[in-house]
């Protein structure tokens, strides 16, 4: 069950030529793929293109009508390797994944693909997750494009530009026999707008045609001597063909080209940010109409030398707005101008930050510094707004940091609660972490985990700690998504082969939860398009692990603690695996809430569980908070004047998982916690029972109040 359903929105993909399409950037990408006559699409979900996979899954009937094959790939490498279908055949294919981590995984396949080249258009849609809000290391896709000499598109973040980039990307790929990367930032993926749609196209050459008429060209296979010829072909044929196509079709854009003797060169994806900064400085309107010449690079690799020389000719200076480091484009721009003997001064990282996301505030400051040198009068014509209002600066000192954490009711939280309790008995252990929701364990209140090396590499990250000189064991974590992505071979198989005596905990929440809750092989739900309900335990035993324990209800801290303690103390040698299974609470709520709404609408009885704290019983030790960290737990005032410590309190966001009570005393429900059942549309007997209880309780409460009142007389 994906995070969001696009069942309604995907009907827009049926719009025909001349219709106006309104929607989100991700939907526009999908529509552009259908208009381009694509034959096959594959990918692996990850921000900011997770929803692209969800849209494609929800549009399966439309894809089938057009003869398009779509599949969720096992990994980014699998997706990239699927583009091999375009090497010998005029088949247009597209893949998508998160960059740069996904590009890292896919780099071997992409390098081979770029070496041999393609006959059909091959488009790689990468979600550029760079900047302060990113969940990964700070790297750029640009380096991969340069390394393998694939062309990189970075379109302006509006729907017409994005759609054109997809369509031109296929044409550019075919014109130069080279794979093309299309880079989409978060804002581009989720921007809303409209464009005039084209007709959806069935592939002119189909997968059936290719399979029934196979061809083979040994010159396209990456083996010597062909691999040496590929390098020469890239430089002598493919590169010039790409530059020629980019120039002839106007993929890059000029605005107010000759209006001034200064100018700005900007990556297409930063165009909206630049325009907003110019607008705030009073130098353009909201649509970018102003007096400063702009050269917008919707293609950031390869550079078109003649266009750059044309733009910079006659200018005193240009500002190069290139997000991230190293400054690949700025270095090349300096070289192009110096070789051409053009005197224009290039400013870039001397005025802009060397690294980091270029927000509007950052861009405004760079523009002010640039114009103060070359156009000071332009700044004085209109006062610019303060870079950071004083009230916001003051709030920085009052607002506490809010690190990311597990969701309310997350079934992964009790796993780390149990490990903390085990470490109180056995001492600290080296813990190797992995990519996924479980990585939040490295933050308070758990503070568990020393390293993370990549998706599915949790156990591989502890591979060096394999010695018979100590009885201590390392603990590694891996999610079910990471397990099927890479962990079965790189982690489990590697540990079996090397006779590891350490422990792996596989966090099985039934989905690739961190990327939006997509189904995987071990998902429990029946999926009409995919094979599910495959056992992780059987897979682990199948590669040779003998010691396996499965905990099917992670909220039982006692069971989790017992399994972890046994794994870390048993005398049995060899790799040990604990499979911790409970459904992701977010997906569980997405699954159950529609059922509850339907039941309430039909007048059916509905029971919901909630937990609470009796303030008269709570001692205020807050172990429930320290060992749980659940967002639904907070503190409240003590009930009487003789107690100073604030007591625990449960907020209305509670989903009734019960962990807080269990965590308080390590698998024994804390006596201050109570569980309440909230009944909607109760039966007659329940109404009668509630009324009777209210009468009895009211009677005794009244007696107590009368007795207390008599003491004051």
PDB file of C-alpha atoms in Angstrom, residues 343-475:
ATOM      1  CA  UNK A 343      37.558  39.145 -21.220  1.00  0.00           C
ATOM      2  CA  UNK A 344      34.336  38.540 -19.253  1.00  0.00           C
ATOM      3  CA  UNK A 345      35.048  38.034 -15.557  1.00  0.00           C
ATOM      4  CA  UNK A 346      33.409  34.890 -14.145  1.00  0.00           C
ATOM      5  CA  UNK A 347      32.043  35.026 -10.601  1.00  0.00           C
ATOM      6  CA  UNK A 348      30.620  31.976  -8.896  1.00  0.00           C
ATOM      7  CA  UNK A 349      31.782  30.322  -5.730  1.00  0.00           C
ATOM      8  CA  UNK A 350      33.602  33.507  -4.737  1.00  0.00           C
ATOM      9  CA  UNK A 351      30.197  35.146  -4.177  1.00  0.00           C
ATOM     10  CA  UNK A 352      28.003  32.070  -3.630  1.00  0.00           C
ATOM     11  CA  UNK A 353      28.557  29.409  -0.937  1.00  0.00           C
ATOM     12  CA  UNK A 354      31.008  26.709  -1.991  1.00  0.00           C
ATOM     13  CA  UNK A 355      28.508  23.996  -1.086  1.00  0.00           C
ATOM     14  CA  UNK A 356      24.934  23.622   0.105  1.00  0.00           C
ATOM     15  CA  UNK A 357      21.485  24.394  -1.209  1.00  0.00           C
ATOM     16  CA  UNK A 358      20.978  27.721  -2.953  1.00  0.00           C
ATOM     17  CA  UNK A 359      17.819  29.086  -1.377  1.00  0.00           C
ATOM     18  CA  UNK A 360      16.242  32.413  -2.311  1.00  0.00           C
ATOM     19  CA  UNK A 361      18.034  34.107   0.586  1.00  0.00           C
ATOM     20  CA  UNK A 362      21.390  32.714  -0.518  1.00  0.00           C
ATOM     21  CA  UNK A 363      20.770  33.769  -4.123  1.00  0.00           C
ATOM     22  CA  UNK A 364      19.695  37.258  -3.048  1.00  0.00           C
ATOM     23  CA  UNK A 365      22.916  37.812  -1.134  1.00  0.00           C
ATOM     24  CA  UNK A 366      25.038  36.672  -4.089  1.00  0.00           C
ATOM     25  CA  UNK A 367      23.118  38.962  -6.450  1.00  0.00           C
ATOM     26  CA  UNK A 368      23.569  41.903  -4.092  1.00  0.00           C
ATOM     27  CA  UNK A 369      27.318  41.244  -3.894  1.00  0.00           C
ATOM     28  CA  UNK A 370      27.571  40.855  -7.675  1.00  0.00           C
ATOM     29  CA  UNK A 371      25.562  43.993  -8.452  1.00  0.00           C
ATOM     30  CA  UNK A 372      27.356  46.050  -5.820  1.00  0.00           C
ATOM     31  CA  UNK A 373      30.475  45.587  -7.947  1.00  0.00           C
ATOM     32  CA  UNK A 374      28.986  46.099 -11.411  1.00  0.00           C
ATOM     33  CA  UNK A 375      25.581  47.790 -10.975  1.00  0.00           C
ATOM     34  CA  UNK A 376      25.383  49.521  -7.564  1.00  0.00           C
ATOM     35  CA  UNK A 377      22.741  51.928  -8.848  1.00  0.00           C
ATOM     36  CA  UNK A 378      20.361  49.025  -9.505  1.00  0.00           C
ATOM     37  CA  UNK A 379      20.376  48.108  -5.814  1.00  0.00           C
ATOM     38  CA  UNK A 380      19.780  51.660  -4.647  1.00  0.00           C
ATOM     39  CA  UNK A 381      16.765  52.044  -6.920  1.00  0.00           C
ATOM     40  CA  UNK A 382      14.657  49.949  -4.554  1.00  0.00           C
ATOM     41  CA  UNK A 383      15.341  48.850  -1.017  1.00  0.00           C
ATOM     42  CA  UNK A 384      15.645  45.095  -0.719  1.00  0.00           C
ATOM     43  CA  UNK A 385      13.848  43.200   2.079  1.00  0.00           C
ATOM     44  CA  UNK A 386      15.826  42.088   5.090  1.00  0.00           C
ATOM     45  CA  UNK A 387      17.607  38.784   4.510  1.00  0.00           C
ATOM     46  CA  UNK A 388      16.222  37.431   7.777  1.00  0.00           C
ATOM     47  CA  UNK A 389      13.511  39.288   9.714  1.00  0.00           C
ATOM     48  CA  UNK A 390      14.546  40.092  13.320  1.00  0.00           C
ATOM     49  CA  UNK A 391      11.609  38.146  14.750  1.00  0.00           C
ATOM     50  CA  UNK A 392      12.799  34.959  12.988  1.00  0.00           C
ATOM     51  CA  UNK A 393      16.353  35.449  14.202  1.00  0.00           C
ATOM     52  CA  UNK A 394      15.045  35.866  17.751  1.00  0.00           C
ATOM     53  CA  UNK A 395      12.960  32.679  17.486  1.00  0.00           C
ATOM     54  CA  UNK A 396      16.094  30.631  16.707  1.00  0.00           C
ATOM     55  CA  UNK A 397      17.126  31.010  20.342  1.00  0.00           C
ATOM     56  CA  UNK A 398      13.765  29.753  21.615  1.00  0.00           C
ATOM     57  CA  UNK A 399      12.866  26.886  19.280  1.00  0.00           C
ATOM     58  CA  UNK A 400      14.418  23.584  20.286  1.00  0.00           C
ATOM     59  CA  UNK A 401      15.866  21.249  17.639  1.00  0.00           C
ATOM     60  CA  UNK A 402      13.407  18.561  16.588  1.00  0.00           C
ATOM     61  CA  UNK A 403      15.354  15.586  15.218  1.00  0.00           C
ATOM     62  CA  UNK A 404      13.436  13.056  13.111  1.00  0.00           C
ATOM     63  CA  UNK A 405      12.055  10.086  14.963  1.00  0.00           C
ATOM     64  CA  UNK A 406       9.824   7.058  14.669  1.00  0.00           C
ATOM     65  CA  UNK A 407       6.132   7.652  14.027  1.00  0.00           C
ATOM     66  CA  UNK A 408       3.572   7.246  16.781  1.00  0.00           C
ATOM     67  CA  UNK A 409       2.992   3.534  17.293  1.00  0.00           C
ATOM     68  CA  UNK A 410       5.931   2.507  15.077  1.00  0.00           C
ATOM     69  CA  UNK A 411       6.652  -1.224  15.546  1.00  0.00           C
ATOM     70  CA  UNK A 412      10.388  -0.580  15.228  1.00  0.00           C
ATOM     71  CA  UNK A 413      10.548   1.498  18.394  1.00  0.00           C
ATOM     72  CA  UNK A 414      10.168  -1.500  20.783  1.00  0.00           C
ATOM     73  CA  UNK A 415      13.032  -3.322  19.024  1.00  0.00           C
ATOM     74  CA  UNK A 416      15.468  -0.652  20.166  1.00  0.00           C
ATOM     75  CA  UNK A 417      13.811  -0.394  23.559  1.00  0.00           C
ATOM     76  CA  UNK A 418      14.512  -4.109  23.986  1.00  0.00           C
ATOM     77  CA  UNK A 419      18.128  -3.691  22.851  1.00  0.00           C
ATOM     78  CA  UNK A 420      18.673  -0.895  25.374  1.00  0.00           C
ATOM     79  CA  UNK A 421      17.350  -3.178  28.110  1.00  0.00           C
ATOM     80  CA  UNK A 422      19.619  -6.031  26.964  1.00  0.00           C
ATOM     81  CA  UNK A 423      22.629  -3.723  26.968  1.00  0.00           C
ATOM     82  CA  UNK A 424      21.867  -2.838  30.590  1.00  0.00           C
ATOM     83  CA  UNK A 425      22.474  -6.512  31.350  1.00  0.00           C
ATOM     84  CA  UNK A 426      25.254  -7.399  28.899  1.00  0.00           C
ATOM     85  CA  UNK A 427      26.973  -4.063  28.294  1.00  0.00           C
ATOM     86  CA  UNK A 428      27.304  -2.036  25.122  1.00  0.00           C
ATOM     87  CA  UNK A 429      27.815  -3.684  21.724  1.00  0.00           C
ATOM     88  CA  UNK A 430      29.071  -2.399  18.406  1.00  0.00           C
ATOM     89  CA  UNK A 431      25.959  -1.723  16.322  1.00  0.00           C
ATOM     90  CA  UNK A 432      26.033  -1.434  12.527  1.00  0.00           C
ATOM     91  CA  UNK A 433      23.039   0.430  11.124  1.00  0.00           C
ATOM     92  CA  UNK A 434      21.364   0.445   7.724  1.00  0.00           C
ATOM     93  CA  UNK A 435      19.222   2.701   5.553  1.00  0.00           C
ATOM     94  CA  UNK A 436      15.534   2.846   6.443  1.00  0.00           C
ATOM     95  CA  UNK A 437      13.205   4.069   9.171  1.00  0.00           C
ATOM     96  CA  UNK A 438      15.176   2.031  11.712  1.00  0.00           C
ATOM     97  CA  UNK A 439      18.104   4.418  11.205  1.00  0.00           C
ATOM     98  CA  UNK A 440      16.256   6.856  13.498  1.00  0.00           C
ATOM     99  CA  UNK A 441      17.605   4.673  16.325  1.00  0.00           C
ATOM    100  CA  UNK A 442      20.914   6.554  16.085  1.00  0.00           C
ATOM    101  CA  UNK A 443      19.162   9.631  17.537  1.00  0.00           C
ATOM    102  CA  UNK A 444      17.760  10.182  21.053  1.00  0.00           C
ATOM    103  CA  UNK A 445      16.325   8.580  23.049  1.00  0.00           C
ATOM    104  CA  UNK A 446      18.009   5.379  21.831  1.00  0.00           C
ATOM    105  CA  UNK A 447      21.442   6.579  20.634  1.00  0.00           C
ATOM    106  CA  UNK A 448      22.125   3.204  18.998  1.00  0.00           C
ATOM    107  CA  UNK A 449      24.331   2.687  15.962  1.00  0.00           C
ATOM    108  CA  UNK A 450      27.896   3.488  14.927  1.00  0.00           C
ATOM    109  CA  UNK A 451      27.905   3.439  11.101  1.00  0.00           C
ATOM    110  CA  UNK A 452      25.711   3.041   8.037  1.00  0.00           C
ATOM    111  CA  UNK A 453      27.286   2.118   4.715  1.00  0.00           C
ATOM    112  CA  UNK A 454      24.320   1.860   2.370  1.00  0.00           C
ATOM    113  CA  UNK A 455      20.977   0.265   1.663  1.00  0.00           C
ATOM    114  CA  UNK A 456      21.067  -3.410   2.651  1.00  0.00           C
ATOM    115  CA  UNK A 457      24.690  -3.163   3.841  1.00  0.00           C
ATOM    116  CA  UNK A 458      23.989  -3.231   7.575  1.00  0.00           C
ATOM    117  CA  UNK A 459      25.591  -6.628   8.188  1.00  0.00           C
ATOM    118  CA  UNK A 460      28.351  -5.999   5.660  1.00  0.00           C
ATOM    119  CA  UNK A 461      29.208  -2.866   7.658  1.00  0.00           C
ATOM    120  CA  UNK A 462      30.219  -5.112  10.579  1.00  0.00           C
ATOM    121  CA  UNK A 463      31.995  -7.747   8.474  1.00  0.00           C
ATOM    122  CA  UNK A 464      35.474  -6.817   9.737  1.00  0.00           C
ATOM    123  CA  UNK A 465      34.438  -7.499  13.339  1.00  0.00           C
ATOM    124  CA  UNK A 466      34.680 -11.256  13.006  1.00  0.00           C
ATOM    125  CA  UNK A 467      37.256 -12.693  15.397  1.00  0.00           C
ATOM    126  CA  UNK A 468      37.470 -15.659  17.762  1.00  0.00           C
ATOM    127  CA  UNK A 469      39.455 -13.633  20.306  1.00  0.00           C
ATOM    128  CA  UNK A 470      36.324 -12.392  22.074  1.00  0.00           C
ATOM    129  CA  UNK A 471      32.929 -13.783  23.023  1.00  0.00           C
ATOM    130  CA  UNK A 472      31.332 -10.408  22.364  1.00  0.00           C
ATOM    131  CA  UNK A 473      29.131 -10.185  19.277  1.00  0.00           C
ATOM    132  CA  UNK A 474      28.251  -7.265  17.061  1.00  0.00           C
ATOM    133  CA  UNK A 475      24.643  -6.347  16.300  1.00  0.00           C
TER     134      UNK A 475
END
